[in-house]
Coordinates of C-alpha atoms in Angstrom, one line a residue:
Chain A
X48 CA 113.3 66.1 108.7
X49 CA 114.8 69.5 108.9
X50 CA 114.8 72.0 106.2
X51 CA 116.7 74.9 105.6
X52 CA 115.1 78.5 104.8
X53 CA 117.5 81.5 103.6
X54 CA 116.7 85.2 104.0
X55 CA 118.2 87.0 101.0
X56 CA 118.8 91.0 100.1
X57 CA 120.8 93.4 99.4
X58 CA 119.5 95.5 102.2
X59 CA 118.5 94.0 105.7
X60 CA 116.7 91.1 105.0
X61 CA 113.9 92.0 107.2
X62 CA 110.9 92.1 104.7
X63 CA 112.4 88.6 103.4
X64 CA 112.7 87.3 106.9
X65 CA 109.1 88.5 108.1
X66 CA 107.2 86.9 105.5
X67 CA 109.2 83.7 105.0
X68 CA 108.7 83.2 108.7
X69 CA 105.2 83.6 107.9
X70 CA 105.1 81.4 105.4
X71 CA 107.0 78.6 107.0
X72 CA 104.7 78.9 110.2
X73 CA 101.9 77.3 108.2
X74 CA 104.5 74.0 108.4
X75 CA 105.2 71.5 110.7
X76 CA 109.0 71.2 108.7
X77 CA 111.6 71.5 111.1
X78 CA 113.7 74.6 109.6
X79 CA 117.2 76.1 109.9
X80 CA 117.0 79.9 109.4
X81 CA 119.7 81.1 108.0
X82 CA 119.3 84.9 107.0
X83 CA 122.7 86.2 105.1
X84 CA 121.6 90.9 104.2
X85 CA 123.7 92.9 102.5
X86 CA 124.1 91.1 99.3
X87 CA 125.8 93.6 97.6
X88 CA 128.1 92.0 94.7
X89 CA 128.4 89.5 92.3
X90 CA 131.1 87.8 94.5
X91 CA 128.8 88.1 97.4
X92 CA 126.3 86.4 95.7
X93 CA 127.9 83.9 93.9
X94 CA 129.1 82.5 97.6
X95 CA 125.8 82.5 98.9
X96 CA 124.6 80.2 95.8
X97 CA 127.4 78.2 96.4
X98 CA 126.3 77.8 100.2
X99 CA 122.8 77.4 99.0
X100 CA 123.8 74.5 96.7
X101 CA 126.0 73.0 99.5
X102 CA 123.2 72.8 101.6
X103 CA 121.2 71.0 99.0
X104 CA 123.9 68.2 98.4
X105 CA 124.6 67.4 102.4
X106 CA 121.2 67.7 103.1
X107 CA 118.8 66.4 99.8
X108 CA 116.5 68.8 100.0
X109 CA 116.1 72.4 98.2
X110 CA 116.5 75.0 101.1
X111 CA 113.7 77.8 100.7
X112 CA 114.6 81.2 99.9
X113 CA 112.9 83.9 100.2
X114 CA 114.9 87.5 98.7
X115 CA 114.4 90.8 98.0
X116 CA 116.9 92.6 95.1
X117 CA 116.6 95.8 94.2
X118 CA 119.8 94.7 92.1
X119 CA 117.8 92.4 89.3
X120 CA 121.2 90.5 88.4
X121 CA 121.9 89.7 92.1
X122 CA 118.5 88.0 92.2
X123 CA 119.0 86.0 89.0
X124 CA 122.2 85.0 90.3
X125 CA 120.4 83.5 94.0
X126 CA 117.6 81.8 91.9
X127 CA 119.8 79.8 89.6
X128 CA 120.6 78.0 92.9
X129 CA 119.4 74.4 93.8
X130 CA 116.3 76.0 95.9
X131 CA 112.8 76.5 96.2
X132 CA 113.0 80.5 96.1
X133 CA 110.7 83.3 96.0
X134 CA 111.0 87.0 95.0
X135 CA 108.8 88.1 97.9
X136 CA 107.8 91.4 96.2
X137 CA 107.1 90.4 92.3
X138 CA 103.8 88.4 93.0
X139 CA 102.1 91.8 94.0
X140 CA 104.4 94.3 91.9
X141 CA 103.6 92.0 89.1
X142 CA 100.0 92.2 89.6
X143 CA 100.2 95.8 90.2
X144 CA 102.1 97.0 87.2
X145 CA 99.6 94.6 84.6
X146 CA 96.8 96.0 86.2
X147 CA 97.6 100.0 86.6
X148 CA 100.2 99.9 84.5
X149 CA 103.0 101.5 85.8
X150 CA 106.4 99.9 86.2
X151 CA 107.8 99.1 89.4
X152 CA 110.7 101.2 90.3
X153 CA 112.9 99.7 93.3
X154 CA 115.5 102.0 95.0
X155 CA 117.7 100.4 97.2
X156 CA 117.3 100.6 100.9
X157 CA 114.0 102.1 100.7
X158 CA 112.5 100.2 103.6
X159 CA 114.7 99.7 106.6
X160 CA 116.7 102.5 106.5
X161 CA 117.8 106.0 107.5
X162 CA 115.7 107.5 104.3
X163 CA 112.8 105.4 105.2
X164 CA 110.0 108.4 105.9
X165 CA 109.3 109.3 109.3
X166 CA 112.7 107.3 110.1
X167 CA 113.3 110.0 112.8
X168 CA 110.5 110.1 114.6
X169 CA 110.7 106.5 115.5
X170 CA 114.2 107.3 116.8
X171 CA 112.6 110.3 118.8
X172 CA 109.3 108.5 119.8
X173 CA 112.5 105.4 121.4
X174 CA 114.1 108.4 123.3
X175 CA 110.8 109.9 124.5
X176 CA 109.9 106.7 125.8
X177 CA 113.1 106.0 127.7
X178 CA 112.8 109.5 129.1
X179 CA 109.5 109.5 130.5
X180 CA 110.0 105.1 131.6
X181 CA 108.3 104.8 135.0
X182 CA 107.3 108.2 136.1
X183 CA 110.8 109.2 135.9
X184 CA 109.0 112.8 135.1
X185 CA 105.6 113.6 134.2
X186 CA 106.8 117.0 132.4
X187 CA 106.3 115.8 129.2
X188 CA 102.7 114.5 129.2
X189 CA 101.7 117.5 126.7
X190 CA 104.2 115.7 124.3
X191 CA 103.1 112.2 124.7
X192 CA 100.4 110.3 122.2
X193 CA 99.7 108.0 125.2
X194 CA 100.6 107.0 128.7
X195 CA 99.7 103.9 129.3
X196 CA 99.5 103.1 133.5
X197 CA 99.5 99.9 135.7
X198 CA 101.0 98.3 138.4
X199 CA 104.9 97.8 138.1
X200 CA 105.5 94.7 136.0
X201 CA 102.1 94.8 133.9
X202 CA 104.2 95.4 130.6
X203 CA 104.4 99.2 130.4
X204 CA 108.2 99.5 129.2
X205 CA 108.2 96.9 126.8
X206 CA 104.7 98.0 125.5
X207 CA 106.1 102.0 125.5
X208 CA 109.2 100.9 123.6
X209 CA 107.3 98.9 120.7
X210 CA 104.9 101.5 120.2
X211 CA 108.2 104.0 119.7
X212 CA 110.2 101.9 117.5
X213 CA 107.5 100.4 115.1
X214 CA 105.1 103.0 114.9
X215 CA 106.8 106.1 116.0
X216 CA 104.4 106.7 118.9
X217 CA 105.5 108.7 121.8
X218 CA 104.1 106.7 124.8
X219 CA 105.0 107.8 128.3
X220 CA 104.2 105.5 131.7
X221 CA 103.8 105.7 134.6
X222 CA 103.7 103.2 137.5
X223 CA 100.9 103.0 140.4
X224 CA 102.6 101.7 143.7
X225 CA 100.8 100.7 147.1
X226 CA 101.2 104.1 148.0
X227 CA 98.6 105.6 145.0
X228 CA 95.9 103.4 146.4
X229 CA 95.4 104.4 150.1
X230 CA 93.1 107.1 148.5
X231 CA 93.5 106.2 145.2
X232 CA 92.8 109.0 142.7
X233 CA 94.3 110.4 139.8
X234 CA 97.2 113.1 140.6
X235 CA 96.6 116.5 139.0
X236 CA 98.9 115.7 135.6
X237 CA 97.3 112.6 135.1
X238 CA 94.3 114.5 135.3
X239 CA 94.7 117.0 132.7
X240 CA 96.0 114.3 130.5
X241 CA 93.3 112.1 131.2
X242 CA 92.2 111.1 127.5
X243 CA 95.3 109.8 127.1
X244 CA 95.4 107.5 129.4
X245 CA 95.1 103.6 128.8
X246 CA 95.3 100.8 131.3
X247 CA 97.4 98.0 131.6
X248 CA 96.2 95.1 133.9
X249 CA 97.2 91.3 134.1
X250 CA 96.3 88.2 135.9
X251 CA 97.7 88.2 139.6
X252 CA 99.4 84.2 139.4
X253 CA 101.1 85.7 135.9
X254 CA 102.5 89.1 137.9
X255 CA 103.7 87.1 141.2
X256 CA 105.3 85.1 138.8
X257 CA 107.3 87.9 137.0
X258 CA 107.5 89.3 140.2
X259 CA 109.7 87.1 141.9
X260 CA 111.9 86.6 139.2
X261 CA 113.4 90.0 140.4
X262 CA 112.6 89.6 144.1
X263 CA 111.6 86.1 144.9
X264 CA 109.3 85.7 148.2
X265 CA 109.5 89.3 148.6
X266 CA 106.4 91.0 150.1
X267 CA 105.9 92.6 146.8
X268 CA 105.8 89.4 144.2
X269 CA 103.7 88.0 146.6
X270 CA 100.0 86.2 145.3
X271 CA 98.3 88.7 147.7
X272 CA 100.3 91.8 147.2
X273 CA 99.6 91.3 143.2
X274 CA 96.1 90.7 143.8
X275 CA 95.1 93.5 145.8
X276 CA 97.4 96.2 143.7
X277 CA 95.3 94.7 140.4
X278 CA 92.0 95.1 142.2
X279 CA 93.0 98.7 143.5
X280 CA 94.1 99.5 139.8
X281 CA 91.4 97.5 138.0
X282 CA 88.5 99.6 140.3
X283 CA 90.2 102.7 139.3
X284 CA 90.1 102.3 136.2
X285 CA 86.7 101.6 136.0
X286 CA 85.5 104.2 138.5
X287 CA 87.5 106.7 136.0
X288 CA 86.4 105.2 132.8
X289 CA 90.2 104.4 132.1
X290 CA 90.2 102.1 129.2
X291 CA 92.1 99.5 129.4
X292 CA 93.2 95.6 128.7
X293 CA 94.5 92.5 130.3
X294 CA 98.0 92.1 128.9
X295 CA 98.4 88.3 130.1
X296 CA 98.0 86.2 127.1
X297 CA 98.9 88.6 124.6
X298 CA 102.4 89.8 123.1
X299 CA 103.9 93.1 122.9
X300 CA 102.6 92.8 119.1
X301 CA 99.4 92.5 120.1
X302 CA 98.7 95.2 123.4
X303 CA 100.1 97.8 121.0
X304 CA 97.9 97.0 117.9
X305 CA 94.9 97.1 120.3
X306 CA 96.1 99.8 122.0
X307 CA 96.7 101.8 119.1
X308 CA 92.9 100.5 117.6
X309 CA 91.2 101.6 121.2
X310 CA 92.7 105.1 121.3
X311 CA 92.9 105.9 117.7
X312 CA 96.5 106.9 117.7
X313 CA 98.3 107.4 114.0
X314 CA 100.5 105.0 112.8
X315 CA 103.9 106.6 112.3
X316 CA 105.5 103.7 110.3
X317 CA 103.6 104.5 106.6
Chain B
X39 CA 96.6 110.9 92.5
X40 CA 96.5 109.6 96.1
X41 CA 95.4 105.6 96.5
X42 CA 95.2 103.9 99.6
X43 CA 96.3 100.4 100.9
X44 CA 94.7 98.7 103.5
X45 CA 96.5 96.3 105.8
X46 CA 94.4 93.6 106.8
X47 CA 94.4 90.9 109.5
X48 CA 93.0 88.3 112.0
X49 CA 95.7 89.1 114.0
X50 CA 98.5 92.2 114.7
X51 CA 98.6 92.8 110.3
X52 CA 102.6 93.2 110.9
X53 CA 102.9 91.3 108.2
X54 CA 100.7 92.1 105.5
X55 CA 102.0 95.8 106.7
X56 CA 105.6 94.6 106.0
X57 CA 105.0 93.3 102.7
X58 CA 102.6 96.0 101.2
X59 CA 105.0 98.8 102.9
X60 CA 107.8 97.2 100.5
X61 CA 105.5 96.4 97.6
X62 CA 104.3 99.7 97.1
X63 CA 107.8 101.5 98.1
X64 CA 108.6 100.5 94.4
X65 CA 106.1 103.1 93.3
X66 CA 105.4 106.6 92.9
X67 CA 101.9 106.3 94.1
X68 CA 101.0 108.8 97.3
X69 CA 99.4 106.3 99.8
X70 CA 96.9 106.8 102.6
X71 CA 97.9 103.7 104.4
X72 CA 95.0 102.4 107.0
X73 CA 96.2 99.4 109.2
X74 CA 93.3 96.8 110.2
X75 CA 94.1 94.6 113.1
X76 CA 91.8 92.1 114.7
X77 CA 89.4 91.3 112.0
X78 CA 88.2 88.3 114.3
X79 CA 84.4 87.9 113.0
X80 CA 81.9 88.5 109.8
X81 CA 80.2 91.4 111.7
X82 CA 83.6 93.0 111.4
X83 CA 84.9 91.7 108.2
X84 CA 82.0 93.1 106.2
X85 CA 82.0 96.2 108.0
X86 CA 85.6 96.4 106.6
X87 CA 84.0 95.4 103.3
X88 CA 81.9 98.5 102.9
X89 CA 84.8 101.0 104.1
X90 CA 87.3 99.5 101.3
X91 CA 84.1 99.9 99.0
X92 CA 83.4 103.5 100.6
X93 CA 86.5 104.5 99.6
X94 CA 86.2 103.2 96.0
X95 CA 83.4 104.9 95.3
X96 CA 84.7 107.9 97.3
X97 CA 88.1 108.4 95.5
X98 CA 87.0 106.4 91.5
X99 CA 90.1 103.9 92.8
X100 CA 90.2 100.2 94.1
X101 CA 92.1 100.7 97.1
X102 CA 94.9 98.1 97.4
X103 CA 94.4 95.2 100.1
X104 CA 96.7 93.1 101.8
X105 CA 95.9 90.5 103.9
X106 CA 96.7 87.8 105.7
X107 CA 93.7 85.4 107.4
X108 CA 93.6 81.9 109.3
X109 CA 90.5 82.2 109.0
X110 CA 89.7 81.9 105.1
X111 CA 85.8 82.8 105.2
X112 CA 86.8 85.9 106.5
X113 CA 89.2 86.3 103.5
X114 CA 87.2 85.7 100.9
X115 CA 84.5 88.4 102.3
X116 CA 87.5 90.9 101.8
X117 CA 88.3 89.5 98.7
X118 CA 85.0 90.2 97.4
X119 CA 85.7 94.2 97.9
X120 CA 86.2 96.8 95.1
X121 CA 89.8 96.3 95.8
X122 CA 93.1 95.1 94.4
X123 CA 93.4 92.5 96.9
X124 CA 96.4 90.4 97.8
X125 CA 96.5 87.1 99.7
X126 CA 100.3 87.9 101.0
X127 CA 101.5 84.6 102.0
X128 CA 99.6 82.6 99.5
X129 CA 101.4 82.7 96.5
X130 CA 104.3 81.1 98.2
X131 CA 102.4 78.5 100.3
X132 CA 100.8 77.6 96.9
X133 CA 104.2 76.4 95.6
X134 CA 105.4 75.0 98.4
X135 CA 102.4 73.0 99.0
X136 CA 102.6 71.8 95.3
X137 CA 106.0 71.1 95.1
X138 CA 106.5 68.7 98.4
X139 CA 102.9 67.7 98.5
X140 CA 102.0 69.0 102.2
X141 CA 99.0 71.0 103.2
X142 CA 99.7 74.7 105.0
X143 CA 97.8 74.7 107.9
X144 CA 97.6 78.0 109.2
X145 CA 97.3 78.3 113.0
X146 CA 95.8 81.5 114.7
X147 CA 98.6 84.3 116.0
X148 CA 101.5 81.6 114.9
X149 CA 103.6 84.9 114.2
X150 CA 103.8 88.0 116.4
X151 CA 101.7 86.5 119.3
X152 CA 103.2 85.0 122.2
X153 CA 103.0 81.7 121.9
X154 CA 105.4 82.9 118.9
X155 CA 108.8 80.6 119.6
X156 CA 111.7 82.7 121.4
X157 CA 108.7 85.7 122.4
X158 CA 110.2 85.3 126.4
X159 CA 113.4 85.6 125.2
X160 CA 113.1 88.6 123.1
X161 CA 111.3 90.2 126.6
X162 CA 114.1 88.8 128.3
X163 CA 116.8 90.6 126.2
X164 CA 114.9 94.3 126.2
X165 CA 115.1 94.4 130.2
X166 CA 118.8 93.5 129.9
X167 CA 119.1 96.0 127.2
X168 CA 117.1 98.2 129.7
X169 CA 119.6 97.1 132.8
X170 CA 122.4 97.2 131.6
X171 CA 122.1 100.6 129.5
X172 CA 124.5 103.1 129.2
X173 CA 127.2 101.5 131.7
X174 CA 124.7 101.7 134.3
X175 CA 126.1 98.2 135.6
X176 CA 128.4 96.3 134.2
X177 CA 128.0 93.1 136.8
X178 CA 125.8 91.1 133.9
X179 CA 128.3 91.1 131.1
X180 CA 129.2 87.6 131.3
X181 CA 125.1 87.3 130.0
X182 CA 125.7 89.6 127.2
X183 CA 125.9 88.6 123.3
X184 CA 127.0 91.8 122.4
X185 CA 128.5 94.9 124.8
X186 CA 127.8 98.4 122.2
X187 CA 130.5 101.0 123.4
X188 CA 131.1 104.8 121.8
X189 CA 130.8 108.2 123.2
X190 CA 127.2 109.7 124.3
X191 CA 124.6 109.9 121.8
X192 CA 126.5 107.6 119.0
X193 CA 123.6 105.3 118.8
X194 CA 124.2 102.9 121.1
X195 CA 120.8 102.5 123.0
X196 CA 118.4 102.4 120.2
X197 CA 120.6 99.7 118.6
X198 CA 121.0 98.0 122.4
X199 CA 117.3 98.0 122.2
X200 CA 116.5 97.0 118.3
X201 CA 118.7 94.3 118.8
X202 CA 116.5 92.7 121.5
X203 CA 113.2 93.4 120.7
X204 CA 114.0 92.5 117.0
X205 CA 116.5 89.5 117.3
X206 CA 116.7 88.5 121.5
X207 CA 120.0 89.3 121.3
X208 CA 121.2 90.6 124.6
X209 CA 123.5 93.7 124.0
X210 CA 124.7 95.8 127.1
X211 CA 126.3 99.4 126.2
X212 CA 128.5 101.3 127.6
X213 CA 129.7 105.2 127.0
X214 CA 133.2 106.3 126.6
X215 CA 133.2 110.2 128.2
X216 CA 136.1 112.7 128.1
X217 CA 137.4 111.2 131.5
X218 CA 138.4 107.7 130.3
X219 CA 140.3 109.3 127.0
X220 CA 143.4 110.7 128.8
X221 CA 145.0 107.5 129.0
X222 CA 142.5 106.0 126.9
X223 CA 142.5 102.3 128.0
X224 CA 139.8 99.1 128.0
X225 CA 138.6 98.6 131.9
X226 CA 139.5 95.0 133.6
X227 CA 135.7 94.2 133.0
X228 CA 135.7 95.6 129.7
X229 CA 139.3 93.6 128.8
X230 CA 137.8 90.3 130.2
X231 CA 135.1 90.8 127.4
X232 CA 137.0 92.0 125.0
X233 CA 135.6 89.4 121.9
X234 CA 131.9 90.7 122.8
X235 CA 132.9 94.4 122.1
X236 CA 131.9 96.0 119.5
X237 CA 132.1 99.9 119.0
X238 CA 130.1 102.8 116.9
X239 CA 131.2 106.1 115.4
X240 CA 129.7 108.9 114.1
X241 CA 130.6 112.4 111.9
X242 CA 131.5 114.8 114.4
X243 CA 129.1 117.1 112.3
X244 CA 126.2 114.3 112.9
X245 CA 126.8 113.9 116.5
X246 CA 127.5 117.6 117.2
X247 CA 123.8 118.4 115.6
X248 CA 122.4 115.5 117.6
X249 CA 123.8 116.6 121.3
X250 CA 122.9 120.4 120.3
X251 CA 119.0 119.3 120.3
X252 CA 119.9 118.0 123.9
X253 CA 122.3 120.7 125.4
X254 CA 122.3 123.2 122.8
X255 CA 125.7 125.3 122.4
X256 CA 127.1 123.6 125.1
X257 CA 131.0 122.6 125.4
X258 CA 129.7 118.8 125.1
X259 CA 127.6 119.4 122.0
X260 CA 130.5 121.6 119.9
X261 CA 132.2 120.0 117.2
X262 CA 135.4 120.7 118.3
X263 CA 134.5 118.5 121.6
X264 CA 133.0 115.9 119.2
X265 CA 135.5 115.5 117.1
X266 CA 138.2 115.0 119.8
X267 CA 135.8 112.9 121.2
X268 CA 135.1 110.4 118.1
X269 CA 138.8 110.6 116.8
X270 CA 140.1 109.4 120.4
X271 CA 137.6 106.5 120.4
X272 CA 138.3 105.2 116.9
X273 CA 142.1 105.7 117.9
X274 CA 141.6 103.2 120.5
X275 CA 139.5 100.7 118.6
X276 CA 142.5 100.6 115.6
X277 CA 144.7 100.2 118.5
X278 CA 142.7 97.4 120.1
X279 CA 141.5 95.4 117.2
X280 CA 137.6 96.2 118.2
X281 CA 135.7 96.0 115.2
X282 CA 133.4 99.2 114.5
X283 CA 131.0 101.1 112.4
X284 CA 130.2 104.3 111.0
X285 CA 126.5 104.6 111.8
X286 CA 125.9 108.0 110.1
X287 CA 124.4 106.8 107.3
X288 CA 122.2 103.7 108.0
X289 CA 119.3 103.1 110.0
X290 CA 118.8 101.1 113.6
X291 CA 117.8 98.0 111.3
X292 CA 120.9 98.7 108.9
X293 CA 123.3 99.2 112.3
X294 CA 121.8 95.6 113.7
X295 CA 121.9 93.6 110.5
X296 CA 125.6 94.5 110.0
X297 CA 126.2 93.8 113.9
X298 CA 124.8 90.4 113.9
X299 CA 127.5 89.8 110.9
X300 CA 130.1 91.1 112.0
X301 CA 130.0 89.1 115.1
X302 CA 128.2 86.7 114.1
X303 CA 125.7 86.7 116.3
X304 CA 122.3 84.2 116.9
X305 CA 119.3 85.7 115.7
X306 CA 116.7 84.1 118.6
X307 CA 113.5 85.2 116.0
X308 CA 113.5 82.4 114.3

């Protein structure tokens, strides 16, 4: 049985989607996501009902919604549909306003926009890690929160680029080859920077594999090549008192919440 | 009066984060935000416990609490905090459970964890986002969803990337310089993609502020270069029916949302 879920606002939709997805993960219902921002009018609206109500008649069940109105009548509009639908804000900002007393006060497009606070140092955080991607220069390091190392494919970038655009951290990285580990020390700007440093390592069957998606059977994705660069690194590490984690079974979510827990970086988000 | 709001999980807290960011955006309050992650046992639950009680006896104010827990022994010993304390995904599971009659059944790191659905496609679209930045290549755009042109620094990367970490949606970009405006025409590789196209603008005052923090008072940063720049480009997307958008005003997440619309894109987050 499939169900449909809709992700309603008059701004992005992204609050909506995020905890609707949360919501609906606790399911085993099939669901069509459907997620329709910028909700701006009552003709815009009234559409949307109609396609909510549609989907109700073909299919016989109430789709979900799950909204966020700054624009009262908008919402009013949305819930008078055929649905199961939740204001995702007013359980909290009821509670909240009973309890302290204080109304709540939505202004559009406070969240996911260009007025959000600290909205440009995400977008300089994305450009500092792009910039300093893969040792491409090591000039910056005084300017960086982190720089997170590892052997090439380990899940620097991706890592670098999350911690930029959700939390407005300025991670730099920087990539050990075969060549580091003849002798294998830390170069003089590592060095100096050496607290903020953390380790990225992985399981070697999980980097051949990445590996040779880029270079298949190449000396380089090969099961021994990964092992001995992660035993080189992991030693390192530990000879150096490097912390650091095994990325393998965990998202990009996840390495930079721990990350950000292990080396007590801010959070530029709140 | 500062309060503070704690963001609380057995996993990443994105989205307790997400929905006590917009909760409390509809107040006045000034917030000292402290994100939890990885609340994963009692030991570390009730040490949590006494710094949310700490800092109600510290600052004479329940700090606020949102939370999200599998694991609902670990809840409740939050819950039983001097806190305001919210349950984030609870009020709608409630419903829904009660209205069709089916259990939630929460399952560990469901959301934001890898085994999320579409997590290797989201990594797969930020390295072609990565690849097949800034025109570097344009060999892969038979892959692309999307292909982001406009002249330097319009905003195309940080939406390139946003659009795949966020959504998996693969979006190349590719600049437009001085020399392709002479006889300003699409490419053969650009032409044979023509539907995917889609193209950004900026204020020349905007842009002209933006490349002065790169290459300050050069000819490439004045407003008089900007503006021939930006008025040549939207000339060309009038003349080629290539749908565009002012991205002065609105945020990376604003710029994506009305992408995926406009071309009506799949989101692959769902």
């Amino acid at each position: 049985m499939t169900r449909t879920a809709f992700y309603v606002s008059d701004g992005t939709a992204i609050t909506a989607e995020t905890i609707g997805h949360a919501t609906l993960s606790q399911y085993d219902f099939t669901i069509e996501h459907i997620t329709v921002p910028f909700i701006e009018s009552d003709e815009k609206a009234n559409l949307l009902k109609e396609q909510i109500n549609r989907r109700f008649k073909t299919t016989g069940h109430r789709p979900f919604v799950f909204h966020t109105f700054v624009d009262k009548s908008l919402a009013e509009k949305i819930a008078d549909s055929h649905s199961i639908c939740f204001d995702v804000l007013e359980p909290f900002s009821k509670v909240i306003s009973d309890k302290l007393n204080v109304p709540a006060n939505p202004v559009k497009h406070r969240t996911h926009s260009i007025k959000e606070h600290k909205y440009d140092a995400r977008i300089e955080a994305m450009n500092f890690a792009l910039t300093n991607d893969d040792g491409q220069t090591t000039d910056n390091y005084k300017d960086a929160d982190v720089i997170l190392v590892g052997v090439s494919r380990s899940g620097k970038t991706p890592t670098s680029i999350y911690l930029a655009l959700q939390y407005g951290i300025k991670a730099a990285n920087y990539p050990f080859t075969e060549d580091d580990m003849e002798d294998f020390k830390l170069s003089a700007v590592l060095k100096e920077n050496k607290r903020k440093i953390f380790g990225l390592t992985i399981e070697p069957n999980r980097l051949a594999a990445i590996r040779n998606e880029r270079y298949a059977n190449s000396k380089y994705a090969s099961l021994r090549q990964c092992r001995m660069e992660l035993r080189e690194v992991e030693r390192m590490y530990k000879g150096n008192k490097i912390p650091f984690i095994n990325t393998t079974h965990f998202s990009v979510e996840e390495i930079s919440a721990k990350i950000i827990s292990a080396m007590k970086l801010a959070r530029h988000n709140h």
